Tab-separated table of C-alpha atoms in Angstrom:
chain	number	residue	atom	x	y	z
A	30	MET	CA	0.000	0.000	0.000
A	31	ALA	CA	1.146	3.553	-0.708
A	32	PRO	CA	1.729	5.940	2.222
A	33	LYS	CA	-1.244	8.237	2.849
A	34	ASP	CA	0.777	11.393	2.225
A	35	GLU	CA	2.470	10.106	-0.939
A	36	SER	CA	2.251	12.457	-3.903
A	37	PRO	CA	0.496	11.333	-7.109
A	38	LEU	CA	3.819	11.653	-8.940
A	39	LEU	CA	5.557	9.210	-6.602
A	40	ALA	CA	2.675	6.777	-7.036
A	41	ARG	CA	3.095	7.002	-10.804
A	42	LEU	CA	6.840	6.490	-10.676
A	43	ARG	CA	6.639	3.581	-8.245
A	44	VAL	CA	5.022	1.470	-10.970
A	45	TRP	CA	8.496	1.150	-12.502
A	46	SER	CA	10.012	-0.302	-9.328
A	47	PRO	CA	10.706	-4.053	-9.344
A	48	ARG	CA	7.732	-5.998	-8.035
A	49	PRO	CA	8.553	-7.817	-4.808
A	50	ARG	CA	7.920	-11.559	-4.845
A	51	SER	CA	7.320	-13.234	-1.518
A	52	GLY	CA	7.290	-16.722	-2.984
A	53	ARG	CA	3.692	-17.193	-1.915
A	54	GLY	CA	0.624	-16.900	-4.123
A	55	PRO	CA	0.258	-16.994	-7.884
A	56	ALA	CA	2.603	-15.179	-10.222
A	57	PRO	CA	1.235	-11.970	-11.767
A	58	ALA	CA	-1.165	-12.786	-14.584
A	59	TYR	CA	-0.557	-9.581	-16.533
A	60	SER	CA	2.566	-7.702	-17.493
A	61	ARG	CA	2.829	-3.922	-17.598
A	62	GLU	CA	2.847	-4.172	-21.386
A	63	GLN	CA	-0.384	-6.192	-21.462
A	64	ILE	CA	-2.133	-3.730	-19.178
A	65	ALA	CA	-0.900	-0.761	-21.202
A	66	ASP	CA	-1.942	-2.396	-24.477
A	67	ALA	CA	-5.435	-2.994	-23.107
A	68	ALA	CA	-5.704	0.651	-22.057
A	69	ILE	CA	-4.434	1.783	-25.464
A	70	ALA	CA	-7.066	-0.348	-27.189
A	71	VAL	CA	-9.757	1.418	-25.165
A	72	ALA	CA	-8.314	4.861	-25.947
A	73	GLU	CA	-8.127	4.046	-29.653
A	74	ALA	CA	-11.748	2.933	-29.681
A	75	ASP	CA	-13.406	5.543	-27.487
A	76	GLY	CA	-10.885	8.180	-26.413
A	77	LEU	CA	-8.830	8.750	-23.292
A	78	ASP	CA	-11.815	9.551	-21.070
A	79	ALA	CA	-13.035	5.993	-21.624
A	80	VAL	CA	-9.839	4.595	-20.082
A	81	THR	CA	-11.048	3.614	-16.626
A	82	MET	CA	-9.934	0.844	-14.327
A	83	ARG	CA	-13.186	-1.025	-14.916
A	84	ARG	CA	-13.049	-0.675	-18.713
A	85	VAL	CA	-9.416	-1.771	-18.938
A	86	ALA	CA	-10.093	-4.714	-16.646
A	87	THR	CA	-12.932	-5.756	-18.947
A	88	GLU	CA	-10.580	-5.486	-21.928
A	89	LEU	CA	-8.203	-7.834	-20.105
A	90	GLY	CA	-10.991	-10.231	-19.205
A	91	THR	CA	-10.715	-9.698	-15.466
A	92	GLY	CA	-12.375	-7.658	-12.723
A	93	ALA	CA	-11.545	-4.104	-11.708
A	94	MET	CA	-10.438	-5.193	-8.237
A	95	SER	CA	-7.943	-7.602	-9.791
A	96	LEU	CA	-6.454	-4.752	-11.825
A	97	TYR	CA	-5.758	-2.797	-8.633
A	98	ARG	CA	-3.156	-5.451	-7.790
A	99	TYR	CA	-1.070	-4.015	-10.624
A	100	VAL	CA	-1.943	-0.314	-10.852
A	101	GLU	CA	-3.273	1.898	-8.088
A	102	ASN	CA	-5.419	4.302	-10.095
A	103	LYS	CA	-6.043	5.798	-13.509
A	104	GLU	CA	-3.060	8.159	-13.208
A	105	VAL	CA	-0.735	5.177	-12.887
A	106	LEU	CA	-2.529	3.527	-15.794
A	107	VAL	CA	-1.858	6.612	-17.931
A	108	GLU	CA	1.790	6.409	-16.886
A	109	LEU	CA	1.987	2.907	-18.358
A	110	VAL	CA	0.208	4.035	-21.527
A	111	SER	CA	2.523	7.012	-21.972
A	112	ASP	CA	5.629	4.887	-21.762
A	113	ARG	CA	4.219	2.080	-23.887
A	114	MET	CA	3.395	4.439	-26.758
A	115	TYR	CA	7.061	5.399	-27.030
A	116	ALA	CA	7.789	1.729	-27.729
A	117	ARG	CA	4.893	1.181	-30.126
A	118	HIS	CA	5.659	4.100	-32.411
A	119	ASP	CA	8.274	3.869	-35.167
A	120	TRP	CA	11.091	6.343	-34.553
A	121	PRO	CA	13.676	7.152	-37.231
A	122	GLU	CA	17.206	5.820	-37.269
A	123	LEU	CA	19.863	8.427	-36.526
A	124	THR	CA	22.046	9.605	-39.398
A	125	GLY	CA	24.605	11.596	-37.419
A	126	ARG	CA	23.491	14.836	-39.118
A	127	TRP	CA	21.764	16.856	-36.436
A	128	ARG	CA	19.440	18.940	-38.611
A	129	GLU	CA	18.238	15.898	-40.523
A	130	ASP	CA	17.802	13.885	-37.337
A	131	LEU	CA	15.875	16.615	-35.491
A	132	ARG	CA	13.715	17.093	-38.570
A	133	ASN	CA	13.015	13.352	-38.798
A	134	PHE	CA	12.114	13.130	-35.115
A	135	ALA	CA	9.818	16.155	-35.408
A	136	TRP	CA	7.959	14.542	-38.314
A	137	ALA	CA	7.734	11.227	-36.444
A	138	HIS	CA	6.389	12.982	-33.338
A	139	ARG	CA	3.750	14.743	-35.437
A	140	ARG	CA	2.757	11.459	-37.105
A	141	ALA	CA	2.277	9.825	-33.705
A	142	LEU	CA	0.096	12.662	-32.420
A	143	ARG	CA	-2.003	12.872	-35.573
A	144	ALA	CA	-2.515	9.099	-35.639
A	145	HIS	CA	-3.481	9.052	-31.943
A	146	PRO	CA	-4.878	12.502	-31.001
A	147	TRP	CA	-5.509	11.411	-27.419
A	148	LEU	CA	-1.714	11.173	-27.024
A	149	LEU	CA	-1.569	14.959	-26.747
A	150	ARG	CA	-3.138	14.645	-23.305
A	151	VAL	CA	-1.100	11.609	-22.313
A	152	TRP	CA	2.315	12.998	-23.199
A	153	ASN	CA	1.397	16.290	-21.510
A	154	SER	CA	0.139	14.680	-18.307
A	155	GLY	CA	3.382	15.136	-16.378
A	156	PRO	CA	6.902	13.736	-16.210
A	157	THR	CA	7.390	10.031	-16.725
A	158	LEU	CA	10.516	7.977	-16.184
A	159	GLY	CA	9.522	4.705	-17.780
A	160	PRO	CA	12.162	2.701	-19.663
A	161	ASN	CA	10.812	3.399	-23.147
A	162	MET	CA	10.553	7.126	-22.532
A	163	LEU	CA	14.087	7.156	-21.121
A	164	ARG	CA	15.434	5.358	-24.196
A	165	HIS	CA	13.618	7.898	-26.368
A	166	PHE	CA	15.123	10.706	-24.288
A	167	GLU	CA	18.629	9.291	-24.684
A	168	SER	CA	18.199	8.944	-28.434
A	169	THR	CA	16.820	12.428	-29.049
A	170	VAL	CA	19.294	14.239	-26.812
A	171	SER	CA	22.184	12.405	-28.482
A	172	ILE	CA	21.215	14.172	-31.729
A	173	VAL	CA	22.627	17.473	-30.483
A	174	ASP	CA	25.695	16.046	-28.776
A	175	GLY	CA	28.933	17.395	-30.193
A	176	LEU	CA	27.503	20.811	-31.113
A	177	GLY	CA	29.259	22.642	-28.287
A	178	LEU	CA	26.214	22.683	-26.009
A	179	ASP	CA	26.202	21.789	-22.330
A	180	ILE	CA	23.636	19.262	-21.122
A	181	ASP	CA	21.117	21.956	-20.132
A	182	ASP	CA	21.215	23.470	-23.616
A	183	MET	CA	21.086	20.033	-25.252
A	184	VAL	CA	17.887	19.108	-23.423
A	185	GLU	CA	16.425	22.591	-23.942
A	186	THR	CA	17.053	22.349	-27.685
A	187	VAL	CA	15.324	18.989	-28.014
A	188	LEU	CA	12.399	20.110	-25.850
A	189	LEU	CA	12.046	23.249	-27.961
A	190	VAL	CA	11.449	21.141	-31.054
A	191	LEU	CA	9.175	18.548	-29.450
A	192	THR	CA	7.151	21.127	-27.496
A	193	TRP	CA	6.676	23.175	-30.656
A	194	VAL	CA	5.548	20.057	-32.548
A	195	GLY	CA	3.034	19.273	-29.803
A	196	GLY	CA	1.545	22.770	-29.845
A	197	TYR	CA	1.521	22.971	-33.630
A	198	THR	CA	-0.148	19.588	-33.986
A	199	ARG	CA	-2.745	20.396	-31.333
A	200	GLN	CA	-3.727	23.498	-33.310
A	201	GLU	CA	-3.820	21.462	-36.532
A	202	LEU	CA	-6.106	18.856	-34.989
A	203	ASP	CA	-8.373	21.443	-33.359
A	204	THR	CA	-8.758	23.232	-36.695
A	205	LEU	CA	-9.471	19.984	-38.542
A	206	THR	CA	-12.062	18.996	-35.945
A	207	TYR	CA	-13.811	22.342	-36.330
A	208	LEU	CA	-13.753	22.283	-40.129
A	209	ARG	CA	-15.065	18.726	-40.278
A	210	ALA	CA	-17.962	19.695	-38.032
A	211	HIS	CA	-19.030	22.640	-40.203
A	212	SER	CA	-19.884	22.868	-43.877
A	213	GLU	CA	-18.666	25.759	-46.031
A	214	ASP	CA	-22.163	27.234	-45.911
A	215	GLU	CA	-22.162	27.069	-42.111
A	216	LEU	CA	-18.752	28.741	-41.933
A	217	GLU	CA	-19.949	31.506	-44.240
A	218	ARG	CA	-23.020	32.072	-42.081
A	219	GLU	CA	-21.055	32.016	-38.815
A	220	LEU	CA	-17.947	33.941	-39.853
A	221	GLY	CA	-18.526	35.657	-43.166
A	222	GLY	CA	-20.567	38.613	-41.998
A	223	HIS	CA	-18.300	39.433	-39.074
A	224	VAL	CA	-15.146	39.118	-41.184
A	225	ARG	CA	-16.577	41.521	-43.756
A	226	THR	CA	-17.469	43.977	-41.001
A	227	VAL	CA	-13.921	43.824	-39.640
A	228	ILE	CA	-12.429	44.396	-43.107
A	229	ASP	CA	-14.832	47.213	-43.967
A	230	SER	CA	-13.890	49.066	-40.780
A	231	GLY	CA	-10.438	49.742	-42.217
A	232	ASP	CA	-8.926	49.379	-38.746
A	233	TYR	CA	-7.162	46.072	-39.313
A	234	PRO	CA	-4.984	46.261	-42.437
A	235	TYR	CA	-2.892	43.164	-41.704
A	236	PHE	CA	-5.948	41.047	-41.012
A	237	THR	CA	-7.442	42.360	-44.251
A	238	ARG	CA	-4.303	41.385	-46.148
A	239	PHE	CA	-4.323	37.972	-44.511
A	240	VAL	CA	-7.884	37.298	-45.614
A	241	SER	CA	-7.404	38.605	-49.140
A	242	GLU	CA	-3.772	37.749	-49.939
A	243	ALA	CA	-2.453	34.981	-47.694
A	244	ARG	CA	-1.378	31.665	-49.169
A	245	THR	CA	-1.806	29.878	-45.839
A	246	PRO	CA	-5.352	28.566	-46.395
A	247	HIS	CA	-4.315	27.227	-49.787
A	248	ILE	CA	-1.047	25.393	-49.105
A	249	ASP	CA	-0.703	21.769	-48.104
A	250	GLU	CA	-0.651	21.034	-44.352
A	251	ASP	CA	2.586	19.088	-44.649
A	252	ALA	CA	4.224	21.900	-46.627
A	253	ARG	CA	3.208	24.422	-43.974
A	254	PHE	CA	4.624	22.215	-41.217
A	255	ALA	CA	7.870	21.731	-43.168
A	256	ARG	CA	8.346	25.469	-43.652
A	257	ALA	CA	7.724	26.215	-39.989
A	258	LEU	CA	10.064	23.416	-38.900
A	259	ASP	CA	12.807	24.778	-41.165
A	260	ARG	CA	12.504	28.112	-39.354
A	261	ILE	CA	12.827	26.399	-35.975
A	262	LEU	CA	15.940	24.513	-37.103
A	263	ALA	CA	17.451	27.643	-38.644
A	264	GLY	CA	16.940	29.449	-35.342
A	265	ILE	CA	18.680	26.636	-33.472
A	266	GLU	CA	21.601	26.684	-35.895
A	267	ALA	CA	21.950	30.458	-35.570
A	268	THR	CA	22.453	30.140	-31.804
A	269	LEU	CA	24.955	27.277	-31.828
A	270	PRO	CA	28.416	28.049	-30.452
A	271	SER	CA	29.880	26.193	-33.448
A	272	ALA	CA	28.833	25.784	-37.082
A	273	GLY	CA	27.302	22.450	-36.104
A	274	GLY	CA	27.425	20.755	-39.485
A	275	GLY	CA	24.346	18.787	-40.566
C-alpha cells in the first residue's frame, strides 16, 4: 500500500520499481505491457476519457479489483500508456546529421500525435521515467551532442522542437475537428458577416491582407509544417556556439 501522504507523482513512478515476490501466491497474470496495451485499445476505440480501471479490466478479461493489484489508479494507468506508446511508435534511425535527425524526429512525433490525437493529453500529463521514454530521451538528446552545447542546452534544444511540434499539432487537430464539423455554408453564415465587417472598418490592415492575400489557407498542411520546422531549425543553428554541421 502507498503511504497516505504520498504524492500522485511518486505513485506514478513507483510502478516502474521491481515488483517484490514473496514466494507465496500466484505469479502476476498480466505484465505492464499487457495492461498498457489494453488501455491503449480502449483509448483508440473511445478516447482517453473511456480509459477507466473497470473498462481496462474488462478489456483484459478480469475484474476491476484484480487490476488494482497491478496499478493503483487511472493516473498510474496513464503512466503505463505514456511509456508504452514510445515503444509502439516507429522512430527514425539516426544519421549523425543533427538537422536531418531533429527534422526526422519532429515529423515522427507529429505522425504519432495525428494518428493518436488522445496522445496529446497523455504525453502532456506530467513527467514520466519509464524505460521506453528514457530510451527515447537518450536517443533524441544524443542528436545534439557534439555541437558545443552543455547538457542543459542540449535538453532545452530537443524540448524546444518537441514542445513546438506538440503545440503545432494540437492546433492542426483542433482546426481539422472544427472544419469537419461545419460545412462551407455554415462557416460563411457564422464567420462571413463578421469578417466583412472587420475588413470594412479599415482598422485592421494586416488582417485584411491575410484574408485577401495569404497563401496559408491554400497550401498543403505538410508543406506548412515543413516550412515552420525549417525556421525552428534555422533558429537553433543560428544560436549554436559552433557551425554544427548537418
